[in-house]
Tab-separated table of N, CA and C in Angstrom:
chain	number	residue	atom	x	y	z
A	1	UNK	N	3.421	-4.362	-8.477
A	1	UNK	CA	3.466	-5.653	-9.130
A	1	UNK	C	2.055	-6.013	-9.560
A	2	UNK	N	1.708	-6.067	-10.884
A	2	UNK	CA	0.635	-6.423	-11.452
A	2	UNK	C	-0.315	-8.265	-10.680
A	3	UNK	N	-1.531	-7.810	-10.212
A	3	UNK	CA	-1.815	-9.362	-9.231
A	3	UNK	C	-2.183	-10.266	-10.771
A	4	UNK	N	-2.356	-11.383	-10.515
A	4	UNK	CA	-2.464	-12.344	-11.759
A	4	UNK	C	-2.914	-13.619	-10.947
A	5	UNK	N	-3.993	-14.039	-11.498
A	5	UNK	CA	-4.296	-15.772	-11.357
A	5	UNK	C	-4.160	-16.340	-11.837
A	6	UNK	N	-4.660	-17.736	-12.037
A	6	UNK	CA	-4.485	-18.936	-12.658
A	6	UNK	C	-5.046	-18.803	-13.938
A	7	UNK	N	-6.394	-18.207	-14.098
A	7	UNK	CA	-7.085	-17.987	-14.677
A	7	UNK	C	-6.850	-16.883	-16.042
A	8	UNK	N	-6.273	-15.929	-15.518
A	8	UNK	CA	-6.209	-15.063	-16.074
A	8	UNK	C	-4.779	-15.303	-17.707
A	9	UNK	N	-4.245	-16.129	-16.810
A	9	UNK	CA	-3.141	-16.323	-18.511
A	9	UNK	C	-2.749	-17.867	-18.278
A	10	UNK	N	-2.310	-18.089	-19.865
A	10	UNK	CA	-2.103	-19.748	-19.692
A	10	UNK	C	-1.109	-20.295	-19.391
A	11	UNK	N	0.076	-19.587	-19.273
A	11	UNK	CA	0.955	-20.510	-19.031
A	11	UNK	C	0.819	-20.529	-17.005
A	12	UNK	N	-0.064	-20.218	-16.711
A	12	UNK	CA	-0.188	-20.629	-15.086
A	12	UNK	C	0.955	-19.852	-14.101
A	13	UNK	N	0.678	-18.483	-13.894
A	13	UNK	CA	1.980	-18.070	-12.649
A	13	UNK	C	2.468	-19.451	-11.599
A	14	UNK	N	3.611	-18.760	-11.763
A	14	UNK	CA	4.423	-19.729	-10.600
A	14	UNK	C	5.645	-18.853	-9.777
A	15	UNK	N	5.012	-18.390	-8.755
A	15	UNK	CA	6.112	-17.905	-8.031
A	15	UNK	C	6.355	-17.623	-6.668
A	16	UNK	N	7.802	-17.775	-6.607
A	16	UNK	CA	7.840	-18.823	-4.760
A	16	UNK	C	8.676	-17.772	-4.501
A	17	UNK	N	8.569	-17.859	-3.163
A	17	UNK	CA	9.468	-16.979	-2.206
A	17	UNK	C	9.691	-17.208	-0.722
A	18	UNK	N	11.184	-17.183	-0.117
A	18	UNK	CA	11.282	-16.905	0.837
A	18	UNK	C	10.531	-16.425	1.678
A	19	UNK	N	10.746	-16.111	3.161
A	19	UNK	CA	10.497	-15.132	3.756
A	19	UNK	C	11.926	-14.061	4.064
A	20	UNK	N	11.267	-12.353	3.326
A	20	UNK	CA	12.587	-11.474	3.598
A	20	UNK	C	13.710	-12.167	2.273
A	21	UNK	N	13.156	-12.612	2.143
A	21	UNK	CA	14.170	-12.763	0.282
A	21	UNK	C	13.406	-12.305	-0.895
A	22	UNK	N	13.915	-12.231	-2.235
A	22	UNK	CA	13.594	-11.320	-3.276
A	22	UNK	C	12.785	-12.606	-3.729
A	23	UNK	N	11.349	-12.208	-4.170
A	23	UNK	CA	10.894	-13.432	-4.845
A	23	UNK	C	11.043	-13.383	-6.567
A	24	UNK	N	11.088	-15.051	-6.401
A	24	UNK	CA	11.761	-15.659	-7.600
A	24	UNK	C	10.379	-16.428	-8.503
A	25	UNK	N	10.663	-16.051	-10.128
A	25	UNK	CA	9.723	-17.100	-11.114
A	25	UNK	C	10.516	-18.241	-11.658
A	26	UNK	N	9.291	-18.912	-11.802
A	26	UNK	CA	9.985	-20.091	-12.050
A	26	UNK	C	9.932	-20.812	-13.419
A	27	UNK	N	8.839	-19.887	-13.731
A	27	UNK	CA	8.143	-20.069	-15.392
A	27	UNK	C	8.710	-18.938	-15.862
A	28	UNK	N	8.530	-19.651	-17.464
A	28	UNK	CA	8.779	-18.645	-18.681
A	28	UNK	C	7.635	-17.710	-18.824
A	29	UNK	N	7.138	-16.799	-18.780
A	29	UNK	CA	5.746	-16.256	-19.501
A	29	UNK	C	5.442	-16.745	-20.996
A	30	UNK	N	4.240	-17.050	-21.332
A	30	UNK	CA	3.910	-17.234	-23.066
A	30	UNK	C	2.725	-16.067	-23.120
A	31	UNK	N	2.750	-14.881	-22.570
A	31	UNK	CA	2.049	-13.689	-23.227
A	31	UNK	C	2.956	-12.563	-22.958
A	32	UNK	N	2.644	-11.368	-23.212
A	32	UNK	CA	2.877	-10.214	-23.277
A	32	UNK	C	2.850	-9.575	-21.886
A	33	UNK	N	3.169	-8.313	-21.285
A	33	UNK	CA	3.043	-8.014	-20.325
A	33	UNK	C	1.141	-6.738	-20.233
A	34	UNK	N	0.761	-6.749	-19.858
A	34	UNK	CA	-0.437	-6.150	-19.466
A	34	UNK	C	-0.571	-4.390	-19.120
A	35	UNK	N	0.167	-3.901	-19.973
A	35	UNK	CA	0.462	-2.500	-19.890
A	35	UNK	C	-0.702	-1.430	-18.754
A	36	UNK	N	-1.888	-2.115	-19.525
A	36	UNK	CA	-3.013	-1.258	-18.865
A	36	UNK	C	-2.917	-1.597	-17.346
A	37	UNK	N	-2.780	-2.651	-16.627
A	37	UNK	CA	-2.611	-3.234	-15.192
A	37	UNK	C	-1.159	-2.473	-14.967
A	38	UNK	N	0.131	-2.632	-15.533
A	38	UNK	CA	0.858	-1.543	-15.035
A	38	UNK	C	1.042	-0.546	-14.386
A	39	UNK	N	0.233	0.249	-15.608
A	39	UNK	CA	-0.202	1.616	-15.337
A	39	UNK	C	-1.057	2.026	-14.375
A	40	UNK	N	-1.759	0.991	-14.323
A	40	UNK	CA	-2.760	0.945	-12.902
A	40	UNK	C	-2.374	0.763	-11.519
A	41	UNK	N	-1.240	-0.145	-11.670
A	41	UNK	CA	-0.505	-0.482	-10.405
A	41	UNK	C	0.244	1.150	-10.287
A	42	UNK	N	1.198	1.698	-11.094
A	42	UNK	CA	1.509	2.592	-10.819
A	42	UNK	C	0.677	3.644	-10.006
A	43	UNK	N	-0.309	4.111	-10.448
A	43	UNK	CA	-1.716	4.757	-10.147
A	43	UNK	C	-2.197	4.748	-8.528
A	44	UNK	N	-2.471	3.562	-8.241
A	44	UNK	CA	-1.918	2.921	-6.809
A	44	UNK	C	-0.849	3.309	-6.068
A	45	UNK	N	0.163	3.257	-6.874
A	45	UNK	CA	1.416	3.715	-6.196
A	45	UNK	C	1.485	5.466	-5.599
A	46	UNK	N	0.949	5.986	-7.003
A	46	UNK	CA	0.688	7.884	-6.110
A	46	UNK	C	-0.104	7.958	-5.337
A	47	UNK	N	-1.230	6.984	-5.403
A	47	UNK	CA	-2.552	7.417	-4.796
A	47	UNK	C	-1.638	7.285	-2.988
A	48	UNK	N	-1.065	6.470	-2.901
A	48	UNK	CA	-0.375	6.020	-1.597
A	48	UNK	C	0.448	6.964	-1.113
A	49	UNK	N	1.426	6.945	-2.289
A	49	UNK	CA	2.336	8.546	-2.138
A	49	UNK	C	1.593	10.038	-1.941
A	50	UNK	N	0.925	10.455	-2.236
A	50	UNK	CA	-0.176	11.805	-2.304
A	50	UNK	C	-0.654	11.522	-0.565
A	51	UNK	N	-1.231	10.169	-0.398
A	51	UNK	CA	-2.088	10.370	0.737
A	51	UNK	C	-1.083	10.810	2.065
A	52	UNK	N	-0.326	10.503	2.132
A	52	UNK	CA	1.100	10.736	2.786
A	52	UNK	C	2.057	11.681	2.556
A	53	UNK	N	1.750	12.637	1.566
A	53	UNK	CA	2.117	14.099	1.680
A	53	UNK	C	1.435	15.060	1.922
A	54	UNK	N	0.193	14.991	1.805
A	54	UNK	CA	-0.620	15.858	1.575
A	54	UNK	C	-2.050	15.202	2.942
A	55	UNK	N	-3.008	16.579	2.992
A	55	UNK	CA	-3.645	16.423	3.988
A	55	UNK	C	-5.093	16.607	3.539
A	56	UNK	N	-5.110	16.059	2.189
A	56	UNK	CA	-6.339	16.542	1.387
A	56	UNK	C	-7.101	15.567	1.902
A	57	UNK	N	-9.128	15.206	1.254
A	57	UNK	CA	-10.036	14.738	1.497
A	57	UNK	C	-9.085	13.253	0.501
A	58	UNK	N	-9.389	12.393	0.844
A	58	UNK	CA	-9.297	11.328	-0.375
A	58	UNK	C	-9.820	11.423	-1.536
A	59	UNK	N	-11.274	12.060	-1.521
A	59	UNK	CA	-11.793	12.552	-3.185
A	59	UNK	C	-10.793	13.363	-3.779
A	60	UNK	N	-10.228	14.293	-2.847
A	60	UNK	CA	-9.562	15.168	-3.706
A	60	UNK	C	-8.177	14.788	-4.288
A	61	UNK	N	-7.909	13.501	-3.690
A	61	UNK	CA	-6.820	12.602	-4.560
A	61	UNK	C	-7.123	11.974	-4.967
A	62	UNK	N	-8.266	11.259	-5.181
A	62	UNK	CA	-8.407	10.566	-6.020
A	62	UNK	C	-8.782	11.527	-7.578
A	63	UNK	N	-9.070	12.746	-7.438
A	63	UNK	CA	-8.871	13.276	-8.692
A	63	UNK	C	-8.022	13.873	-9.235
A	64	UNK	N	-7.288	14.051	-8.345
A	64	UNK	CA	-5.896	14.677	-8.794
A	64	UNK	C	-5.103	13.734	-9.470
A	65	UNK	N	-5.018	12.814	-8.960
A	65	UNK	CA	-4.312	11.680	-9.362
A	65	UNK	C	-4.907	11.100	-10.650
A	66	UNK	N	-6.273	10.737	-10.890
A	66	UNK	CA	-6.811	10.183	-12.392
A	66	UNK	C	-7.399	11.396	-12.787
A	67	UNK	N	-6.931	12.674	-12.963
A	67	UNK	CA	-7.271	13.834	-14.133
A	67	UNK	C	-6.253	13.068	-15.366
A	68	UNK	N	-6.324	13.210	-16.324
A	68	UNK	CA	-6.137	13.120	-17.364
A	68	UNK	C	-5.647	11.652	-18.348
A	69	UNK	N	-6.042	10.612	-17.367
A	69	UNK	CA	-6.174	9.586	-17.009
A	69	UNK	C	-6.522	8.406	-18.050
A	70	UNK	N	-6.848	7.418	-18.693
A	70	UNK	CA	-7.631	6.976	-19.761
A	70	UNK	C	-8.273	6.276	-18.492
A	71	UNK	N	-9.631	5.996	-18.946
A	71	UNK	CA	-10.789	5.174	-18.503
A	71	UNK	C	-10.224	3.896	-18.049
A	72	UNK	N	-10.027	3.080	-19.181
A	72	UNK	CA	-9.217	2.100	-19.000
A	72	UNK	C	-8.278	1.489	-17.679
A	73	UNK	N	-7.855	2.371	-17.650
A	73	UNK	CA	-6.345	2.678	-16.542
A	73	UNK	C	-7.243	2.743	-15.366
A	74	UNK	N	-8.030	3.541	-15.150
A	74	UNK	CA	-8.844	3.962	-14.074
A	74	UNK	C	-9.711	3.092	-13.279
A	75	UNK	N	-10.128	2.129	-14.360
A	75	UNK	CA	-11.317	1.255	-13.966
A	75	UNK	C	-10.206	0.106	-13.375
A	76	UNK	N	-9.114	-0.141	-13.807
A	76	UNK	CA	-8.149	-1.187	-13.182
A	76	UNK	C	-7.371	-0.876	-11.860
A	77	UNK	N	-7.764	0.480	-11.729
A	77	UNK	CA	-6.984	0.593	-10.174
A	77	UNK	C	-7.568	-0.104	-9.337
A	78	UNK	N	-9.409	-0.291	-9.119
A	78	UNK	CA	-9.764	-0.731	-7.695
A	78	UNK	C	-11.119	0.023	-7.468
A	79	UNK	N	-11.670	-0.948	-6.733
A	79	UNK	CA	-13.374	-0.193	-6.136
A	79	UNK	C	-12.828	1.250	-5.650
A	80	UNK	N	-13.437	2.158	-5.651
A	80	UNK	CA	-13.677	3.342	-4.570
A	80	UNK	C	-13.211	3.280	-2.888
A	81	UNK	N	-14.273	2.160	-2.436
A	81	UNK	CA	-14.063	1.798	-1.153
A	81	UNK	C	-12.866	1.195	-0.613
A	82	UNK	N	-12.410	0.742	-1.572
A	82	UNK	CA	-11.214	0.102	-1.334
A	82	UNK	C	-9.788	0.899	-1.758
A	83	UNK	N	-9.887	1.789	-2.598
A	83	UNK	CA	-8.952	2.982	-2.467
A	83	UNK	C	-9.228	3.714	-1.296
A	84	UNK	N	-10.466	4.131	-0.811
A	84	UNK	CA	-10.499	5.152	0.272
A	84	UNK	C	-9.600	4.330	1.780
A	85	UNK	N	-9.796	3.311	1.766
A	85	UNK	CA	-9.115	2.236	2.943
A	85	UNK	C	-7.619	2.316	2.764
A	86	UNK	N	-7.336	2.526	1.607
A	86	UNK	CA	-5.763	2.037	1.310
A	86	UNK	C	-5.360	3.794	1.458
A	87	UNK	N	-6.273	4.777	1.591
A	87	UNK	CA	-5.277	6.274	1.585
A	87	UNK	C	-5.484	6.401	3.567
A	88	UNK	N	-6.869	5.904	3.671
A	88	UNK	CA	-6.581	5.638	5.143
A	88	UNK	C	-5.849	4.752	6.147
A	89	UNK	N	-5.402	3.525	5.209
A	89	UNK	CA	-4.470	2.736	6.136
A	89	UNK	C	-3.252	3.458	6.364
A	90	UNK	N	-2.947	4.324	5.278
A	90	UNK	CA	-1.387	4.925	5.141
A	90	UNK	C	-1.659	5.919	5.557
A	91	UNK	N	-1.958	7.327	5.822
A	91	UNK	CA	-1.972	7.978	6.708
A	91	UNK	C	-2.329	7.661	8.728
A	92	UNK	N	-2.712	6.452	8.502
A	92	UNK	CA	-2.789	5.547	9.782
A	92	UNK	C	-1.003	5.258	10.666
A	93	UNK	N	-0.693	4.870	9.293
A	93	UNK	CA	0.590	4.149	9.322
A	93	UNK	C	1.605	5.609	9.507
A	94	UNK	N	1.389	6.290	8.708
A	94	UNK	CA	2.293	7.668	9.067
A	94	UNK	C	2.091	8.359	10.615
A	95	UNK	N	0.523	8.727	11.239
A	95	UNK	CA	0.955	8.986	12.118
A	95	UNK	C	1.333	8.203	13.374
A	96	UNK	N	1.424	6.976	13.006
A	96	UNK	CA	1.823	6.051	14.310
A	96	UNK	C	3.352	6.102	13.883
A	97	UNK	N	4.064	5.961	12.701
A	97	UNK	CA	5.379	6.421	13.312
A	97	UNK	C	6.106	7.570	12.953
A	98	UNK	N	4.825	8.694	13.289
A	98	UNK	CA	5.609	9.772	13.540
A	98	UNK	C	5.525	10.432	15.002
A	99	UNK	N	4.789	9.713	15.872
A	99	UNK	CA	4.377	10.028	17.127
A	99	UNK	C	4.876	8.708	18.327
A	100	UNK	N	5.103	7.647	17.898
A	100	UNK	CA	6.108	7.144	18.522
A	100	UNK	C	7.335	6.298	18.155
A	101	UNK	N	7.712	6.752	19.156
A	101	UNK	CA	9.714	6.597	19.011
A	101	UNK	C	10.164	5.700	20.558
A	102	UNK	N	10.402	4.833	20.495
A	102	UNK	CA	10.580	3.861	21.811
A	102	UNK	C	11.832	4.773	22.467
A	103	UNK	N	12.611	5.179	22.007
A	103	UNK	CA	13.807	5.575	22.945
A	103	UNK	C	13.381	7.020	23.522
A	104	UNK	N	12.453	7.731	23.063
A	104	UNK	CA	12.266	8.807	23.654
A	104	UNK	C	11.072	8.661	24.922
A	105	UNK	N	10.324	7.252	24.840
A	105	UNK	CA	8.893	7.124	25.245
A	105	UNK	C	9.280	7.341	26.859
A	106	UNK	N	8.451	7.951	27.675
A	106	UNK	CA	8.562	8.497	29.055
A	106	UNK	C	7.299	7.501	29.436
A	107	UNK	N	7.173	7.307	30.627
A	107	UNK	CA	6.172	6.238	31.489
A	107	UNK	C	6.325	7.218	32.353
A	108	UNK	N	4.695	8.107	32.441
A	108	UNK	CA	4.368	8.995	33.636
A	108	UNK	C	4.536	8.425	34.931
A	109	UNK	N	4.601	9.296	35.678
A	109	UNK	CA	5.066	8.556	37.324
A	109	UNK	C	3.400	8.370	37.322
A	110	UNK	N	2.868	8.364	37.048
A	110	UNK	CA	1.477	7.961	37.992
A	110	UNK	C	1.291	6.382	37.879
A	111	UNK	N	2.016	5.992	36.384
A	111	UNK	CA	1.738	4.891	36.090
A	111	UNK	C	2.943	3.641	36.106
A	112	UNK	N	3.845	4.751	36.829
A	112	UNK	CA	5.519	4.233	36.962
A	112	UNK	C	5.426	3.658	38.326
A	113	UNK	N	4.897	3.659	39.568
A	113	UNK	CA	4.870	3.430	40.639
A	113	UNK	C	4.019	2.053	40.646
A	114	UNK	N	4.972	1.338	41.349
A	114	UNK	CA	4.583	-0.309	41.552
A	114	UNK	C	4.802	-0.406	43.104
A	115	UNK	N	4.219	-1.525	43.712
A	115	UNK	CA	4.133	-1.546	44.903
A	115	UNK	C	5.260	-1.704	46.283
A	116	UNK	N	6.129	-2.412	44.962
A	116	UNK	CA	7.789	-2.838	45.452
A	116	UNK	C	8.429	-1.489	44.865
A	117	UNK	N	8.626	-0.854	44.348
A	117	UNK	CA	9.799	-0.122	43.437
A	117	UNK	C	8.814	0.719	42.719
A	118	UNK	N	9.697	1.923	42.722
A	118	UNK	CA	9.326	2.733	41.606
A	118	UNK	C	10.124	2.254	40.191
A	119	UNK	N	9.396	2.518	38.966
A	119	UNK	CA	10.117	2.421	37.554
A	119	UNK	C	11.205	3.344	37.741
């Protein structure tokens, strides 16, 4: 979803949402849609997908991903530093739930033993 301020177009975003419901606009738009931010958001979107298939350096997705790329497009994804955070939050996020699973989780006896009762 392309981010947008107040600033940025005139008829002023307006849009409300639940919590866990689909959010809703409430305005008409009076411009065009922003193709280049699109495409950028998309861009974002592999960079996330790649980091989570693959076990490469982040440089090396980040070029895989903007080879053939327009400038344009590129410069709207996001600082550097702040892509490298977003391929590390998600491989963060992958191996925490691929390594725990509550119904399988075991509590070693060393740490199962209470003074009344064993766990």
């Amino acid at each position: 979803v392309p981010r947008m301020s107040e600033t940025d177009v005139p008829c002023g975003p307006s849009v409300s949402g639940e919590k866990y419901r689909n959010l809703r606009n409430f305005k008409e738009h009076c411009h065009p849609p922003d193709d280049l931010e699109v495409e950028a958001s998309k861009l974002r979107l592999q960079l996330k997908l790649r980091s989570k298939l693959t076990l490469a350096q982040p440089l090396e997705i980040l070029q895989e991903t903007f080879e053939g790329q327009p400038e344009e497009v590129v410069a709207r994804v996001g600082r550097l530093d702040s892509i490298k955070r977003d391929i590390r939050k998600q491989r963060q996020r992958l191996e925490r739930s691929e390594f725990y699973d509550p119904l399988e989780f075991c509590v070693p006896e060393l740490y199962s033993i209470n003074r009344m009762h064993v766990m």
